[in-house]
Short mmCIF file of C-alpha atoms in Angstrom, two decimals:
data_model
loop_
_atom_site.label_atom_id
_atom_site.label_comp_id
_atom_site.label_asym_id
_atom_site.label_seq_id
_atom_site.Cartn_x
_atom_site.Cartn_y
_atom_site.Cartn_z
CA UNK A 19 6.74 -70.92 -87.50
CA UNK A 20 5.91 -68.04 -84.31
CA UNK A 21 2.24 -66.72 -84.80
CA UNK A 22 2.60 -63.01 -83.52
CA UNK A 23 0.87 -62.16 -80.81
CA UNK A 24 0.16 -58.65 -78.96
CA UNK A 25 1.49 -58.09 -74.90
CA UNK A 26 -1.69 -58.10 -74.11
CA UNK A 27 -2.69 -61.33 -75.55
CA UNK A 28 -0.02 -62.41 -74.50
CA UNK A 29 -0.23 -61.87 -70.88
CA UNK A 30 -4.26 -62.80 -71.09
CA UNK A 31 -3.32 -66.09 -71.94
CA UNK A 32 -0.68 -66.85 -69.89
CA UNK A 33 -3.04 -65.85 -66.99
CA UNK A 34 -6.00 -68.24 -68.07
CA UNK A 35 -3.64 -71.08 -69.54
CA UNK A 36 -1.73 -71.06 -65.99
CA UNK A 37 -5.21 -70.80 -64.38
CA UNK A 38 -6.70 -74.82 -65.70
CA UNK A 39 -2.89 -75.63 -65.57
CA UNK A 40 -3.05 -75.31 -62.18
CA UNK A 41 -7.18 -76.42 -61.79
CA UNK A 42 -5.94 -79.55 -63.28
CA UNK A 43 -3.61 -80.51 -61.22
CA UNK A 44 -6.11 -80.25 -58.24
CA UNK A 45 -8.86 -81.83 -59.76
CA UNK A 46 -6.79 -84.70 -60.29
CA UNK A 47 -7.36 -85.38 -56.54
CA UNK A 48 -4.23 -87.18 -56.42
CA UNK A 49 -2.05 -85.13 -54.37
CA UNK A 50 -2.36 -82.98 -51.03
CA UNK A 51 -1.17 -80.56 -49.10
CA UNK A 52 2.23 -79.45 -49.87
CA UNK A 53 3.12 -82.09 -52.51
CA UNK A 54 0.06 -80.61 -54.12
CA UNK A 55 1.12 -76.91 -54.53
CA UNK A 56 4.74 -77.90 -55.56
CA UNK A 57 3.52 -79.81 -58.71
CA UNK A 58 0.72 -76.42 -59.31
CA UNK A 59 3.66 -74.55 -58.75
CA UNK A 60 6.51 -76.77 -61.06
CA UNK A 61 3.65 -77.35 -63.58
CA UNK A 62 2.48 -73.65 -64.17
CA UNK A 63 5.81 -72.37 -63.95
CA UNK A 64 7.16 -74.93 -66.40
CA UNK A 65 4.57 -74.11 -69.33
CA UNK A 66 5.31 -70.35 -68.75
CA UNK A 67 8.82 -70.56 -68.71
CA UNK A 68 7.71 -72.70 -72.63
CA UNK A 69 5.67 -70.14 -74.00
CA UNK A 70 7.67 -66.82 -72.97
CA UNK A 71 10.96 -68.34 -74.68
CA UNK A 72 8.75 -69.39 -78.09
CA UNK A 73 7.07 -65.41 -78.43
CA UNK A 74 9.88 -63.21 -76.24
CA UNK A 75 12.99 -64.66 -76.42
CA UNK A 76 14.13 -61.50 -75.87
CA UNK A 77 12.49 -60.57 -73.16
CA UNK A 78 13.73 -60.88 -69.03
CA UNK A 79 11.33 -63.34 -66.71
CA UNK A 80 11.18 -62.66 -62.71
CA UNK A 81 9.72 -65.65 -61.19
CA UNK A 82 9.31 -66.46 -57.38
CA UNK A 83 9.00 -70.18 -58.46
CA UNK A 84 12.21 -70.00 -61.05
CA UNK A 85 16.27 -69.03 -60.12
CA UNK A 86 16.57 -65.30 -60.64
CA UNK A 87 18.52 -64.24 -63.76
CA UNK A 88 19.92 -61.21 -63.03
CA UNK A 89 20.73 -60.46 -67.27
CA UNK A 90 16.74 -58.83 -66.56
CA UNK A 91 18.45 -55.74 -65.72
CA UNK A 92 19.79 -54.78 -68.29
CA UNK A 93 16.76 -55.23 -70.15
CA UNK A 94 13.75 -52.87 -70.92
CA UNK A 95 11.09 -55.50 -71.30
CA UNK A 96 10.84 -57.70 -68.24
CA UNK A 97 8.59 -60.52 -67.04
CA UNK A 98 7.00 -60.32 -63.50
CA UNK A 99 4.84 -63.92 -62.54
CA UNK A 100 3.75 -65.77 -59.33
CA UNK A 101 2.14 -69.05 -61.18
CA UNK A 102 0.65 -69.74 -58.29
CA UNK A 103 0.32 -66.86 -55.29
CA UNK A 104 -1.00 -68.30 -52.47
CA UNK A 105 -0.29 -71.83 -52.53
CA UNK A 106 -1.67 -72.91 -49.17
CA UNK A 107 -5.57 -71.36 -50.31
CA UNK A 108 -5.02 -73.47 -52.57
CA UNK A 109 -3.56 -77.04 -51.38
CA UNK A 110 -6.33 -76.43 -48.88
CA UNK A 111 -9.02 -76.06 -51.04
CA UNK A 112 -9.87 -72.78 -51.17
CA UNK A 113 -10.92 -69.64 -53.52
CA UNK A 114 -8.76 -67.13 -52.53
CA UNK A 115 -4.98 -68.33 -54.45
CA UNK A 116 -4.51 -66.52 -57.41
CA UNK A 117 -2.48 -66.47 -60.64
CA UNK A 118 0.13 -63.09 -61.75
CA UNK A 119 1.27 -62.47 -64.84
CA UNK A 120 2.40 -58.98 -65.26
CA UNK A 121 5.59 -57.50 -68.13
CA UNK A 122 6.60 -54.35 -66.61
CA UNK A 123 8.82 -51.64 -69.33
CA UNK A 124 11.20 -49.38 -67.75
CA UNK A 125 10.55 -51.06 -64.21
CA UNK A 126 6.75 -49.73 -64.81
CA UNK A 127 3.08 -53.26 -65.11
CA UNK A 128 2.67 -51.89 -68.89
CA UNK A 129 -0.28 -55.10 -69.08
CA UNK A 130 -1.08 -57.12 -66.27
CA UNK A 131 -3.15 -59.81 -65.52
CA UNK A 132 -4.28 -61.29 -62.19
CA UNK A 133 -6.52 -64.35 -62.47
CA UNK A 134 -8.74 -65.91 -60.17
CA UNK A 135 -9.51 -69.59 -61.62
CA UNK A 136 -11.83 -70.96 -59.14
CA UNK A 137 -14.37 -68.23 -59.18
CA UNK A 138 -13.63 -68.23 -62.31
CA UNK A 139 -12.78 -64.60 -63.45
CA UNK A 140 -9.67 -62.61 -64.66
CA UNK A 141 -9.23 -59.30 -64.31
CA UNK A 142 -7.24 -57.36 -66.89
CA UNK A 143 -5.39 -54.42 -67.20
CA UNK A 144 -6.85 -53.73 -70.63
CA UNK A 145 -10.25 -53.84 -69.73
CA UNK A 146 -10.60 -53.36 -66.03
CA UNK A 147 -12.37 -50.68 -64.42
CA UNK A 148 -12.68 -49.94 -60.66
CA UNK A 149 -16.26 -50.08 -58.48
CA UNK A 150 -16.23 -46.31 -57.21
CA UNK A 151 -20.18 -46.16 -55.47
CA UNK A 152 -20.28 -45.51 -52.10
CA UNK A 153 -17.66 -47.03 -49.46
CA UNK A 154 -17.31 -50.78 -47.98
CA UNK A 155 -15.90 -49.75 -44.89
CA UNK A 156 -12.99 -52.51 -44.92
CA UNK A 157 -9.88 -52.31 -44.84
CA UNK A 158 -8.27 -55.57 -47.04
CA UNK A 159 -5.07 -57.72 -45.17
CA UNK A 160 -3.45 -60.58 -45.26
CA UNK A 161 -4.33 -62.96 -42.86
CA UNK A 162 -0.78 -63.83 -42.00
CA UNK A 163 0.53 -61.02 -41.82
CA UNK A 164 -1.81 -58.48 -40.58
CA UNK A 165 -0.23 -55.16 -40.20
CA UNK A 166 -0.96 -53.21 -37.11
CA UNK A 167 -0.74 -49.79 -39.34
CA UNK A 168 -3.73 -51.22 -40.73
CA UNK A 169 -5.50 -51.20 -37.08
CA UNK A 170 -4.88 -48.00 -36.88
CA UNK A 171 -5.96 -46.46 -40.35
CA UNK A 172 -8.96 -48.41 -39.64
CA UNK A 173 -9.43 -46.93 -36.22
CA UNK A 174 -8.95 -43.88 -37.48
CA UNK A 175 -11.09 -43.88 -40.91
CA UNK A 176 -14.31 -45.65 -38.69
CA UNK A 177 -13.47 -49.12 -40.72
CA UNK A 178 -13.65 -52.97 -40.99
CA UNK A 179 -10.24 -54.93 -40.73
CA UNK A 180 -11.23 -58.09 -43.01
CA UNK A 181 -8.73 -60.96 -44.23
CA UNK A 182 -7.94 -62.70 -47.28
CA UNK A 183 -5.26 -65.10 -48.92
CA UNK A 184 -3.34 -64.13 -52.02
CA UNK A 185 -2.10 -60.11 -52.62
CA UNK A 186 -3.45 -60.27 -55.91
CA UNK A 187 -7.31 -61.59 -54.33
CA UNK A 188 -7.21 -59.11 -52.01
CA UNK A 189 -6.26 -56.29 -54.85
CA UNK A 190 -9.34 -57.36 -56.52
CA UNK A 191 -11.32 -57.55 -53.76
CA UNK A 192 -10.87 -53.85 -53.50
CA UNK A 193 -11.27 -53.04 -57.54
CA UNK A 194 -15.03 -54.81 -56.97
CA UNK A 195 -15.82 -52.52 -54.56
CA UNK A 196 -15.43 -55.12 -51.30
CA UNK A 197 -13.27 -52.92 -50.39
CA UNK A 198 -11.94 -50.16 -49.56
CA UNK A 199 -8.12 -50.19 -49.17
CA UNK A 200 -5.35 -53.02 -49.63
CA UNK A 201 -2.77 -52.57 -46.37
CA UNK A 202 0.68 -54.63 -46.42
CA UNK A 203 3.31 -54.38 -44.61
CA UNK A 204 6.39 -56.11 -42.88
CA UNK A 205 7.68 -57.72 -46.33
CA UNK A 206 6.21 -58.71 -49.94
CA UNK A 207 8.48 -59.63 -53.19
CA UNK A 208 8.33 -57.47 -56.91
CA UNK A 209 5.97 -60.95 -57.90
CA UNK A 210 3.07 -61.11 -55.23
CA UNK A 211 2.63 -56.97 -56.39
CA UNK A 212 3.52 -56.34 -60.14
CA UNK A 213 0.80 -57.57 -61.71
CA UNK A 214 -2.05 -56.78 -59.29
CA UNK A 215 -0.35 -53.43 -58.83
CA UNK A 216 -1.09 -53.54 -62.80
CA UNK A 217 -3.88 -54.08 -62.91
CA UNK A 218 -5.32 -52.02 -60.03
CA UNK A 219 -3.82 -48.96 -61.37
CA UNK A 220 -5.49 -49.93 -65.11
CA UNK A 221 -8.53 -49.72 -63.32
CA UNK A 222 -7.87 -46.09 -61.41
CA UNK A 223 -7.01 -47.66 -57.88
CA UNK A 224 -4.42 -45.66 -56.23
CA UNK A 225 -1.07 -47.73 -55.18
CA UNK A 226 1.58 -46.65 -53.82
CA UNK A 227 4.22 -47.45 -50.82
CA UNK A 228 2.73 -47.12 -47.63
CA UNK A 229 5.32 -43.53 -47.86
CA UNK A 230 3.46 -42.08 -51.10
CA UNK A 231 6.74 -43.32 -53.24
CA UNK A 232 6.05 -45.04 -56.38
CA UNK A 233 6.12 -48.63 -56.77
CA UNK A 234 9.15 -49.71 -59.69
CA UNK A 235 9.75 -52.87 -60.17
CA UNK A 236 12.80 -55.28 -62.31
CA UNK A 237 15.37 -53.95 -58.74
CA UNK A 238 18.05 -56.17 -58.29
CA UNK A 239 16.63 -56.43 -54.81
CA UNK A 240 12.81 -57.78 -55.85
CA UNK A 241 12.25 -57.58 -52.14
CA UNK A 242 8.89 -55.26 -51.35
CA UNK A 243 8.57 -54.04 -48.11
CA UNK A 244 4.92 -52.68 -47.86
CA UNK A 245 1.89 -52.19 -50.39
CA UNK A 246 -1.27 -49.80 -50.37
CA UNK A 247 -4.35 -50.00 -53.14
CA UNK A 248 -6.80 -48.02 -52.06
CA UNK A 249 -10.22 -46.40 -53.87
CA UNK A 250 -8.57 -42.83 -54.77
CA UNK A 251 -11.07 -40.73 -52.67
CA UNK A 252 -9.30 -41.96 -49.75
CA UNK A 253 -5.48 -42.41 -50.80
CA UNK A 254 -4.32 -39.20 -48.82
CA UNK A 255 -5.96 -39.44 -45.72
CA UNK A 256 -4.61 -43.51 -45.28
CA UNK A 257 -1.07 -42.14 -46.45
CA UNK A 258 -1.55 -39.31 -43.31
CA UNK A 259 -2.48 -41.84 -40.66
CA UNK A 260 0.69 -44.36 -42.14
CA UNK A 261 3.28 -41.33 -41.94
CA UNK A 262 1.55 -40.83 -38.36
CA UNK A 263 1.63 -44.50 -37.00
CA UNK A 264 5.43 -44.65 -38.03
CA UNK A 265 6.65 -41.03 -36.73
CA UNK A 266 5.00 -42.68 -33.28
CA UNK A 267 6.02 -46.42 -33.84
CA UNK A 268 9.05 -46.37 -35.71
CA UNK A 269 7.70 -48.41 -38.38
CA UNK A 270 4.03 -49.20 -39.52
#
């Protein structure tokens, strides 16, 4: 007999458990590099799949580490998951990797969790609150794919560009007040941002595409070109700067 568990508790427990599995795989010290990243991905995905099969067998699933079952498109409730966001960071001993768990209903995250296991912190949408004190003067971007538009925004807002690993880790830096905005262009997938956006929105941050349009999830094509997560008091200015940059350069 399966014990009843609420959506929020299941979301949070998946993030907790996934983080423990990944730390266990790495702490064994027997694997390195790509083999370590692959083993972590596979172990975490297998566990998540079994948990959802037992507790939410009727829900759809979209995960980076599983074949895309398009029957999800006919379902109102879909779990969008990245068991290990920042595989390179995980495999090289860095701390800026994350676990992404989001439950999407009618294309919007309703429960989400971002786990940062190496620093022992999990962010849950049902309890997250953004730190909105003095501005940090920093804009956070991808270490590997920093968009030119972010440099333009930084220049016109008097901000400094800083880099970090996982998308979830970057988004949570904005939530903590360590950065004023996370700007990404050049492509991601829904599993990269569903959980970070779910937590950030619940915490009171602005989340959108760089053109200001809404972020929607559980689409036939899970590719998501760009995202903005920022302090709400900077959203209008940043979106206007993004629009001006695109007019001048043709892209972000």
